[in-house]
Coordinates of C-alpha atoms and ligand atoms in Angstrom, one line a residue:
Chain Z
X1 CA 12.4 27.7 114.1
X2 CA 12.6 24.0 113.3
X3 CA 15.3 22.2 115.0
X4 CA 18.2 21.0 112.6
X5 CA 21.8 18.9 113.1
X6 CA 24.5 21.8 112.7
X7 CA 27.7 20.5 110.8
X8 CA 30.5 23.0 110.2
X9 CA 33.3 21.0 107.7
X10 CA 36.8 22.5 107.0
X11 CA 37.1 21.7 103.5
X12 CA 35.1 22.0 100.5
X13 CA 34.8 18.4 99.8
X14 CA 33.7 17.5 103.6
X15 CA 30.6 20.0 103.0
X16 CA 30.0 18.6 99.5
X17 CA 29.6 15.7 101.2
X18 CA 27.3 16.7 103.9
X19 CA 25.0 18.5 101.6
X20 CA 24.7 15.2 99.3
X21 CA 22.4 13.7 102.6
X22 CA 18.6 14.5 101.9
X23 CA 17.7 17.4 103.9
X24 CA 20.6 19.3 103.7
X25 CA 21.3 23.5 103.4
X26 CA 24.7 25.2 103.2
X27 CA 24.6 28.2 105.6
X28 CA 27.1 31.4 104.5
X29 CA 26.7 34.3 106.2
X30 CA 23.1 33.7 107.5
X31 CA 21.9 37.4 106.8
X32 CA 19.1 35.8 104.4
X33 CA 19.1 32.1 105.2
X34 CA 18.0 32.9 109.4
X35 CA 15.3 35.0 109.3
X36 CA 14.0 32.9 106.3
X37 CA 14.3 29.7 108.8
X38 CA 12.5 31.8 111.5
X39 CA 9.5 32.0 108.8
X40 CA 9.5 28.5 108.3
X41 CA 10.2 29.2 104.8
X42 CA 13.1 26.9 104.6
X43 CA 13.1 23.5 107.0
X44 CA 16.6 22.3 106.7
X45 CA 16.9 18.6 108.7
X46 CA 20.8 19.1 108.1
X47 CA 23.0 22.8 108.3
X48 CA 26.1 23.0 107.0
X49 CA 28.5 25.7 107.5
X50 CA 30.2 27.4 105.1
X51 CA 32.3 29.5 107.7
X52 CA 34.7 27.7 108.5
X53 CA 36.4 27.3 105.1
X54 CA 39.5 29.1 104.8
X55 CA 39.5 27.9 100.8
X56 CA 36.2 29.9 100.4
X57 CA 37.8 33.3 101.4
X58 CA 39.7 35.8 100.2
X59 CA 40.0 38.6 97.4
X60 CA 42.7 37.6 95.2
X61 CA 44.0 40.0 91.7
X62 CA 46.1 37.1 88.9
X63 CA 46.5 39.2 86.4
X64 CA 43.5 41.0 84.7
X65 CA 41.8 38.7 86.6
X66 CA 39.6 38.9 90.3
X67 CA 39.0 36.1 91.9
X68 CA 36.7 36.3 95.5
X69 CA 35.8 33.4 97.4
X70 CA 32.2 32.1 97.9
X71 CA 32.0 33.0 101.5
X72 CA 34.1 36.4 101.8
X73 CA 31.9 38.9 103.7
X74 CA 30.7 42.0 101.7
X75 CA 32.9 44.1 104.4
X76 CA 36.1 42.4 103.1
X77 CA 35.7 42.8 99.2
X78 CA 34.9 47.0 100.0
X79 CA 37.9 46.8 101.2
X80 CA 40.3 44.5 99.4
X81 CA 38.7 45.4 95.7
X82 CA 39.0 49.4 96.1
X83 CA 42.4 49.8 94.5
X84 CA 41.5 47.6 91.1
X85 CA 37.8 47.3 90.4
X86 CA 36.1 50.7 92.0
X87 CA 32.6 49.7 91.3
X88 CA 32.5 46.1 92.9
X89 CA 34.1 47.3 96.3
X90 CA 31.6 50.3 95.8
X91 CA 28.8 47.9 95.6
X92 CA 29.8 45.6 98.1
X93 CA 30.4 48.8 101.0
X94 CA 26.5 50.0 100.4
X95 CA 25.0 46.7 100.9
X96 CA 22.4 46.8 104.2
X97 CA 24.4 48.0 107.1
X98 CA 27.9 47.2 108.6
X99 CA 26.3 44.4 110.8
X100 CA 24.9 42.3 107.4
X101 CA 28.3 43.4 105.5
X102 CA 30.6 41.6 108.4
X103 CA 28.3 38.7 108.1
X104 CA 26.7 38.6 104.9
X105 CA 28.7 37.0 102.1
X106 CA 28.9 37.4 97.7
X107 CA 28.2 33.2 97.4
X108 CA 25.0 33.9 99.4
X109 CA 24.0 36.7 97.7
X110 CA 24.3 35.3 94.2
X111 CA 22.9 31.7 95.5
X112 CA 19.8 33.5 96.4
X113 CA 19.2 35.9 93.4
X114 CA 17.0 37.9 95.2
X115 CA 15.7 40.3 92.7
X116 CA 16.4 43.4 94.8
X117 CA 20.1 42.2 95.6
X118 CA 23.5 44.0 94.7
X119 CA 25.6 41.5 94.0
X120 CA 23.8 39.9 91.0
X121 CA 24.3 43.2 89.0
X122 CA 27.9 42.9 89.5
X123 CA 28.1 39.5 88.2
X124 CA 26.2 40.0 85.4
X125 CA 27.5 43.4 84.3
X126 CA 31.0 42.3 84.3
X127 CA 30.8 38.9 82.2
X128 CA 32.5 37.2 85.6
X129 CA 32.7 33.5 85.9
X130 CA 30.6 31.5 88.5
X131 CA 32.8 28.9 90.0
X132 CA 31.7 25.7 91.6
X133 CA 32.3 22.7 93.6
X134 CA 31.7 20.8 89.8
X135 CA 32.1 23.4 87.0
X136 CA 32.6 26.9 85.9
X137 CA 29.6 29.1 85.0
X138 CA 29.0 32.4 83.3
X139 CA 27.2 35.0 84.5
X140 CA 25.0 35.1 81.3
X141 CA 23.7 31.2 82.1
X142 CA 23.9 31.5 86.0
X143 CA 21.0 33.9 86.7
X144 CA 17.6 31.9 85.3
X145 CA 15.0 34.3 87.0
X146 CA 14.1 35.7 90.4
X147 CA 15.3 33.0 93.5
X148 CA 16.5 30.9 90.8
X149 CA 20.2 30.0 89.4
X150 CA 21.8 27.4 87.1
X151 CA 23.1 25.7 90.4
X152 CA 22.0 22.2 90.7
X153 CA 20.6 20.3 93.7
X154 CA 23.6 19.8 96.4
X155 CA 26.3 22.1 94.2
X156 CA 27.9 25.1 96.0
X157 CA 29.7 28.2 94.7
X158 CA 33.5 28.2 95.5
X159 CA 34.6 31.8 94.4
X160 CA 33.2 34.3 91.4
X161 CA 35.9 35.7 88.8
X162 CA 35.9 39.4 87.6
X163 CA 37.5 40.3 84.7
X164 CA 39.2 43.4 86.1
X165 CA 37.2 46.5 83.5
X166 CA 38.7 49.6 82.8
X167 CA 35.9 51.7 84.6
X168 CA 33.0 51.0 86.3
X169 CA 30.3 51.9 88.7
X170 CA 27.3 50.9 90.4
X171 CA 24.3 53.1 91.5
X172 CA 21.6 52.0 94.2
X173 CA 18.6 53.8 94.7
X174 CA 17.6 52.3 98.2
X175 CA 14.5 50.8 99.4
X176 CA 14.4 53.2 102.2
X177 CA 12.9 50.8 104.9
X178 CA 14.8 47.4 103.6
X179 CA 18.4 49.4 101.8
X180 CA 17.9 46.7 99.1
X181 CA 17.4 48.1 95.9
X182 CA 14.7 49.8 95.0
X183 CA 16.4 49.8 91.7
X184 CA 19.9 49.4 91.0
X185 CA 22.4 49.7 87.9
X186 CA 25.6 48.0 87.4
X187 CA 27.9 49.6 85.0
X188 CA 31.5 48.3 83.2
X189 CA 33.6 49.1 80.0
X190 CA 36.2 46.5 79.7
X191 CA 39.8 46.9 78.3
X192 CA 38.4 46.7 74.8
X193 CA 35.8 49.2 75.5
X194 CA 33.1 47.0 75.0
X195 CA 30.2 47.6 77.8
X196 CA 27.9 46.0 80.0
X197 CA 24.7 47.4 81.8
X198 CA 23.3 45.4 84.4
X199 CA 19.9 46.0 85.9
X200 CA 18.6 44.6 89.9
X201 CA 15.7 45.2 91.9
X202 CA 13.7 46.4 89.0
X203 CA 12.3 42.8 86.8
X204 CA 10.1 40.5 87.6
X205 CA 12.6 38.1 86.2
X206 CA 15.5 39.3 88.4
X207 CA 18.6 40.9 87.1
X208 CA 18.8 41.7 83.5
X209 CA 21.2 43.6 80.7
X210 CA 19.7 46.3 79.1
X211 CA 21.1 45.7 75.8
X212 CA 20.2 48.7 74.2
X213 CA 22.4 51.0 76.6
X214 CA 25.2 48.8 76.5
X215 CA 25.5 49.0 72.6
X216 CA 25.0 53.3 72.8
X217 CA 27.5 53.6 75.2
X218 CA 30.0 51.3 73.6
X219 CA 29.5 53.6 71.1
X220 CA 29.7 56.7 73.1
X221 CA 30.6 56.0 77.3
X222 CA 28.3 59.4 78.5
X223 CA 25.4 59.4 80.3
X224 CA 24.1 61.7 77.1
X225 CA 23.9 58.4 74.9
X226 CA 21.2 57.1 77.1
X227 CA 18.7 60.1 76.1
X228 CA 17.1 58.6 73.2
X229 CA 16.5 55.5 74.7
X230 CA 13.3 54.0 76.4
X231 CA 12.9 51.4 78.8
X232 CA 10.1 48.9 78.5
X233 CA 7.7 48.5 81.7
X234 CA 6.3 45.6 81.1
X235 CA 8.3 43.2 82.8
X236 CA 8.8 45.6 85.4
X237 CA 8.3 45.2 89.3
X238 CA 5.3 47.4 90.6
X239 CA 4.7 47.3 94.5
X240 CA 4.2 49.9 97.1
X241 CA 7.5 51.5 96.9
X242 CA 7.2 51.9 93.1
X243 CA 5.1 51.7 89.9
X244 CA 6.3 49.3 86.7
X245 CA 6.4 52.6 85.3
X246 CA 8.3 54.4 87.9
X247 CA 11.2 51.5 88.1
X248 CA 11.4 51.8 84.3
X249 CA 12.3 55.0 83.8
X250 CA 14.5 54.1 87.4
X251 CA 16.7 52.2 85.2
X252 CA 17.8 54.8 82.7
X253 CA 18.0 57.3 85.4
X254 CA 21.1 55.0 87.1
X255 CA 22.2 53.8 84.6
X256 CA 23.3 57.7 83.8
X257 CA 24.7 57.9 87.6
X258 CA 26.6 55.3 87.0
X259 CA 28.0 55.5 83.6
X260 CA 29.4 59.2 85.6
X261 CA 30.4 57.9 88.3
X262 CA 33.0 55.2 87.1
X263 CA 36.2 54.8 87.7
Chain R
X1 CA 22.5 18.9 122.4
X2 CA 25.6 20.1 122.6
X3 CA 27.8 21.9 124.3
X4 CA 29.2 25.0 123.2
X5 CA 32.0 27.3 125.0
X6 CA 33.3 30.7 123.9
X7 CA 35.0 33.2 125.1
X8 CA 32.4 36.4 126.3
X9 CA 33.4 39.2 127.7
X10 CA 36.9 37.8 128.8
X11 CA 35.1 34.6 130.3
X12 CA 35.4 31.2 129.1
X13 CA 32.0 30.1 129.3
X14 CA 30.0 27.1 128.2
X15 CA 26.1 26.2 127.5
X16 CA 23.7 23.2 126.1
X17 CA 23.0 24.1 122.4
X18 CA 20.4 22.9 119.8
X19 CA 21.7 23.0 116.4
X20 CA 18.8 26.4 116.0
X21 CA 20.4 27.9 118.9
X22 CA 20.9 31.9 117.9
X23 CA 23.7 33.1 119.3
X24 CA 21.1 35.9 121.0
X25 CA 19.6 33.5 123.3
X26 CA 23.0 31.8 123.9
X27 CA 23.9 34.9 125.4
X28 CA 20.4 35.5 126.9
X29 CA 19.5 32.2 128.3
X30 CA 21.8 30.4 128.6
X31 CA 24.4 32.5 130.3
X32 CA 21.8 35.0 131.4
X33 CA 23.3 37.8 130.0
X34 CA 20.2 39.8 128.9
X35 CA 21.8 43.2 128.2
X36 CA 21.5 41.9 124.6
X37 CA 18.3 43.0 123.5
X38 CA 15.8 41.1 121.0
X39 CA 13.7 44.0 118.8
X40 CA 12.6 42.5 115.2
X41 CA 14.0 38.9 116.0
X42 CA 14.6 39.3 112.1
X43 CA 18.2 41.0 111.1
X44 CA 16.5 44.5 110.9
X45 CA 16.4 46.9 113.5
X46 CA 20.4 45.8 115.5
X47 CA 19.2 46.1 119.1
X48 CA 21.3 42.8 119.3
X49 CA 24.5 43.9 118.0
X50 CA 27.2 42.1 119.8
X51 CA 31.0 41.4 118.8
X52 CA 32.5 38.4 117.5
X53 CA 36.1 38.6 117.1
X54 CA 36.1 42.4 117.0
X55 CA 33.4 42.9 114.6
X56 CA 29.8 44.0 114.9
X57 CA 27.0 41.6 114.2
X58 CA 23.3 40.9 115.0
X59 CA 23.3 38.3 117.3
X60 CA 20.0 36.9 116.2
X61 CA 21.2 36.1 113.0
X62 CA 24.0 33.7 114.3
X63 CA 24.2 30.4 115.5
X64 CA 25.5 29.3 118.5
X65 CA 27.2 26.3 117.4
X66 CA 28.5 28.2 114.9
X67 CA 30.8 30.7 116.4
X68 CA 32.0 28.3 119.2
X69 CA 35.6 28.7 120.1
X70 CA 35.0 32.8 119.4
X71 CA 35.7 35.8 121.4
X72 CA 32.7 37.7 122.0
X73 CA 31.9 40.6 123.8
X74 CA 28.2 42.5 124.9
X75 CA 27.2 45.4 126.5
X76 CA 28.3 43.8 129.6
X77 CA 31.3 43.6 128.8
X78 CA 31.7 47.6 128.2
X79 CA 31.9 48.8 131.3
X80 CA 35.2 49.8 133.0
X81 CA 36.9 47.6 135.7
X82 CA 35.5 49.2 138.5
X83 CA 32.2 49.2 137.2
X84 CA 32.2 52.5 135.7
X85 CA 31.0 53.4 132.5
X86 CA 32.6 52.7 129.7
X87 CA 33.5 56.2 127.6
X88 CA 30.8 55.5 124.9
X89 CA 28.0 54.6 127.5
X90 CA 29.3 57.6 129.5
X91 CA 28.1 59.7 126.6
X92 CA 25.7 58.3 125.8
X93 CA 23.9 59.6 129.3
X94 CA 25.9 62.7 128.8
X95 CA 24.0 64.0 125.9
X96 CA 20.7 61.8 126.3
X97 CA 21.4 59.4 123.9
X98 CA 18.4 57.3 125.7
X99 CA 15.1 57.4 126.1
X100 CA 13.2 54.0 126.9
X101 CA 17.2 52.5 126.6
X102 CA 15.9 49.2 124.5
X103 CA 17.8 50.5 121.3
X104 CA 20.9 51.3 123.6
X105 CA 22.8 48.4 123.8
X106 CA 23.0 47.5 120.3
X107 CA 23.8 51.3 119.5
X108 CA 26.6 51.1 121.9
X109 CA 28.3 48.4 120.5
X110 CA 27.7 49.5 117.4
X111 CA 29.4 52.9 117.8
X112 CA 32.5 50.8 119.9
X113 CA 32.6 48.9 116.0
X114 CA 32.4 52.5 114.1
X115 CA 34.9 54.2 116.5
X116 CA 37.3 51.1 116.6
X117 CA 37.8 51.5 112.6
X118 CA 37.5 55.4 112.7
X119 CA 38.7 56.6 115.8
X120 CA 37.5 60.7 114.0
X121 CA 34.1 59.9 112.3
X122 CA 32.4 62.8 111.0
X123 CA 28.6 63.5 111.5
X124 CA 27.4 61.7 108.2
X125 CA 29.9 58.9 108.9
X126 CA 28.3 58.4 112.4
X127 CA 24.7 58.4 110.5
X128 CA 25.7 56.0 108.5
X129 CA 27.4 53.4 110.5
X130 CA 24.2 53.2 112.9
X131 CA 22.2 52.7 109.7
X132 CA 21.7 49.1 111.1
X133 CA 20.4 50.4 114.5
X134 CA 16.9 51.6 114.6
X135 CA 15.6 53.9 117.9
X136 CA 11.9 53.6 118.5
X137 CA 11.7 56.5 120.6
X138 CA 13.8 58.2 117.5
X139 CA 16.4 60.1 119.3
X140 CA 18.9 59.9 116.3
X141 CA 20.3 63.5 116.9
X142 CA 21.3 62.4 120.5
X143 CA 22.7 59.6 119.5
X144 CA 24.7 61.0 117.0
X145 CA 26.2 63.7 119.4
X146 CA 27.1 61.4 122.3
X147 CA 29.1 59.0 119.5
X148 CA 31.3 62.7 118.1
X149 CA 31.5 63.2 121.8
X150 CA 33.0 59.8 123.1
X151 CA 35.2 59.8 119.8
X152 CA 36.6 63.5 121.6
X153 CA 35.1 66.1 119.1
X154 CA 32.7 69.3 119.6
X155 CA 29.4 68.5 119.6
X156 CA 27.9 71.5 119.3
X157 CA 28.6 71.4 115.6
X158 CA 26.6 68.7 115.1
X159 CA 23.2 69.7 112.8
X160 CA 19.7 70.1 113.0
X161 CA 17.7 70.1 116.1
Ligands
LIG301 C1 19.0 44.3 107.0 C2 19.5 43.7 105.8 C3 19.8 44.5 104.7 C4 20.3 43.9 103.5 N1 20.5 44.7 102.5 C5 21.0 44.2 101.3 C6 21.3 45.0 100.2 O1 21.2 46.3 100.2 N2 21.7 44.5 99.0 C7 21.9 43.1 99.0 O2 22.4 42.6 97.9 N3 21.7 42.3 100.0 C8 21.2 42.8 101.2 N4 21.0 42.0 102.2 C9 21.2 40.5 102.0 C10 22.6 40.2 102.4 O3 23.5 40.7 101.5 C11 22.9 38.7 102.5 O4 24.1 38.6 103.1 C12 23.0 37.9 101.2 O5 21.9 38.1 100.4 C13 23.0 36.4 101.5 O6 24.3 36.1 101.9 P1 24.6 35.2 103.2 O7 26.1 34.9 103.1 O8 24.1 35.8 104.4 O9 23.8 33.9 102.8 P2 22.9 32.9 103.7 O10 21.8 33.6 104.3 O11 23.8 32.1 104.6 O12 22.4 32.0 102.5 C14 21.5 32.4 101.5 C15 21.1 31.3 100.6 O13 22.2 30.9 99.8 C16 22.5 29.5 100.0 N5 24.0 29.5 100.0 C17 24.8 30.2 100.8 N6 26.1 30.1 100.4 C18 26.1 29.3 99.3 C19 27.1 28.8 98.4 N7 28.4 29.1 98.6 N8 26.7 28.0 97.4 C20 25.4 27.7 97.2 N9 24.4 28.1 98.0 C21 24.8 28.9 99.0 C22 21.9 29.1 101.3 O14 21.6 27.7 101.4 C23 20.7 30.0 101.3 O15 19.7 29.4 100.5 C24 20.5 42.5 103.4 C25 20.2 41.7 104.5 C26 19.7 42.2 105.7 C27 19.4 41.3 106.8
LIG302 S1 16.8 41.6 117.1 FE1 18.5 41.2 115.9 S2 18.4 42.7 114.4 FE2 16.6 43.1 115.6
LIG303 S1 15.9 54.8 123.3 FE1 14.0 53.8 123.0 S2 14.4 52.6 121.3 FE2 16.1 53.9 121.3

């Protein structure tokens, strides 16, 4: 790995500062950003920490409302969200394994918008609010294709805001070798029964809202509504693990296991 | 470089860092402590599970610098006083839980993580809080029994040969 100066601020303004220098990388929980230094794939002159911000952390319920910090680790939002929002702490307890969820973090994850991540699906299928160092973002303009967000050069995530559904669930079919998804389906009816699907680890574009399912089972929440409906392939991931074709019909098979499964 | 202290295995201890300094060869080079094993070198396979502050994480996915001022144990630091074996290592050789051994010490202290949070795992929660840890000599079932057996329960329930 490249050598690099190692900076680890206490607030959010001293890292916003650090990462306006040329050269400069805010480090979370490491889980991608290390092994993608090891690769040379990123060649930061300047890290700067992220873990040592006590502003960035927590799981916080105000109202309808729940608010997690950039650089809270997967382990802590299983935990913390169970009682109010089943499907986020769901998805956040089946990410990798417990080493990356004591380590691995939900402002990383959505910074990277890998398009086999969890955490993008969660975002997205909710309607939450992307929160920044310089503005607040919705999930419907944050995502803007695979590796690639609405965050601008030297802007960091503070915290993401859920509105708190009624139900929800999500539903992984693993990537046996990696535990990313292979495919995965993110699933919420709000208060006012309205409904969100959210698709991962299936697009060439990265997550996506299947539009079509959201509107049948606003009209009917059952895994029943979904059998008339098709799923395009063109767009569709196909690698070694999985056909275009196979990752389509993926998509409406959990999106059913989920659309069960909430809670 | 600079100089980094932490707190391993009860120790205060300090070593010259460069800013890419993994915690993995803080451990392994510079305090010679190579009970910590390197397998992929990339977040994958946990044969460098160590603890920082109580919880389980691969080693080569940290920096040095930044976990400074941390409590941090290894497989060093899991024996008994007197040298023994710790209870988790001790059944680990009680029901073959090693082959080659390379996988072993990142199993270990990932099964000390599991058994600290769930004192009674059952068999499928053992599976899958070592989901992180991958055996090349695949002795899973072994492994499986000596963590139901260091946790107190029968292992003869355990499945499939
Ligand atoms: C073995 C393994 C299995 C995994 N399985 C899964 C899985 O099943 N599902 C899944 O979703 N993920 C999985 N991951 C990825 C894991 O969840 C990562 O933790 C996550 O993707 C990145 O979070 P991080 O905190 O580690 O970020 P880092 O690696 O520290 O950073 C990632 C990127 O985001 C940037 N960044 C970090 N924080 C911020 C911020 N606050 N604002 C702006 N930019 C920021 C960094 O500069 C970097 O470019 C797995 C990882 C491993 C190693
Ligand atoms: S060496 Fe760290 S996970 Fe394999
Ligand atoms: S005992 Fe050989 S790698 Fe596990």
């Amino acid at each position: 790995m490249q050598n690099f100066d190692f900076v680890k601020p206490s607030s959010v303004a001293e890292a916003v500062a650090a990462l306006a220098k040329s050269g400069a990388q805010a480090l979370s929980g490491g889980q991608t950003l290390t092994p993608t230094m090891k690769q040379r794939l990123a060649t930061p002159d300047v890290l700067v920490s992220l873990t040592g911000i006590a502003e960035l952390k927590g799981v916080k319920q105000n109202g309808g409302v729940l608010w997690v910090g950039a650089a809270t680790p997967h382990v802590q939002v299983a935990k913390e969200a169970a009682a109010v929002f089943a499907g986020l702490a769901g998805l956040a307890g089946g990410i990798g394994d417990p080493a990356v969820r004591n380590r691995g973090t939900i402002g990383g994850s959505i910074a990277n918008n890998d398009p086999a991540a969890c955490y993008p699906s969660a975002v997205l299928g909710s309607g939450a609010t992307v929160i920044t160092n310089k503005r607040r973002i919705a999930a419907d303009d944050y995502f803007t294709g695979m590796f690639s967000t609405a965050l601008a050069e030297g802007e960091i995530v503070t915290a993401v805001e859920f509105p708190i559904p009624k139900r929800s669930a999500y539903a992984k079919f693993n990537q046996p070798a990696s535990r990313f998804a292979l495919t995965g389906v993110f699933v919420s009816q709000a208060t006012d029964g309205s409904v969100r699907v959210a698709v991962t680890g299936a697009s060439n574009n990265g997550v996506f809202r299947w539009k079509a399912a959201e509107a049948a089972l606003t009209a009917n929440f059952s895994a029943s509504a979904l059998v008339g409906l098709t799923v395009d392939a063109t767009d569709m991931i196909g690698d070694l693990h999985g056909t275009a074709a196979y990752r389509a019909n993926l998509v409406k098979v959990m999106t059913g296991r989920a659309v069960t499964s909430s809670r | 470089m600079t100089k980094v202290t932490m707190t391993v295995n009860g120790k205060s201890v300090s070593a010259e860092t460069e800013g890419r300094t993994l915690l993995s060869s803080y451990l392994r080079e510079g305090l010679g402590l190579t009970g910590t094993h390197i397998g992929c070198d990339t977040s994958q396979c946990g044969a460098c599970v160590v603890h920082i502050d109580g919880v389980a994480v691969k080693s080569c996915s940290v920096f040095a610098q930044d976990v400074a001022g941390s409590k941090v144990t290894t497989i060093e630091g899991m024996a008994n006083a007197d040298g023994s074996l710790g209870v988790i290592q001790q059944a680990f050789q009680d029901h073959h839980g090693l082959q080659c051994g390379f996988c072993t010490p990142g199993m270990v202290m990932s099964s000390a993580a599991l058994l600290a949070n769930n004192p009674k795992p059952t068999e499928a929660d053992v599976r899958h809080g070592l989901e992180g840890n991958i055996c090349r000599c695949t002795g899973y079932h072994n492994i499986v029994k000596a963590v139901m057996a260091a946790s107190g329960q029968d292992v003869a329930a355990v499945a499939a040969e």
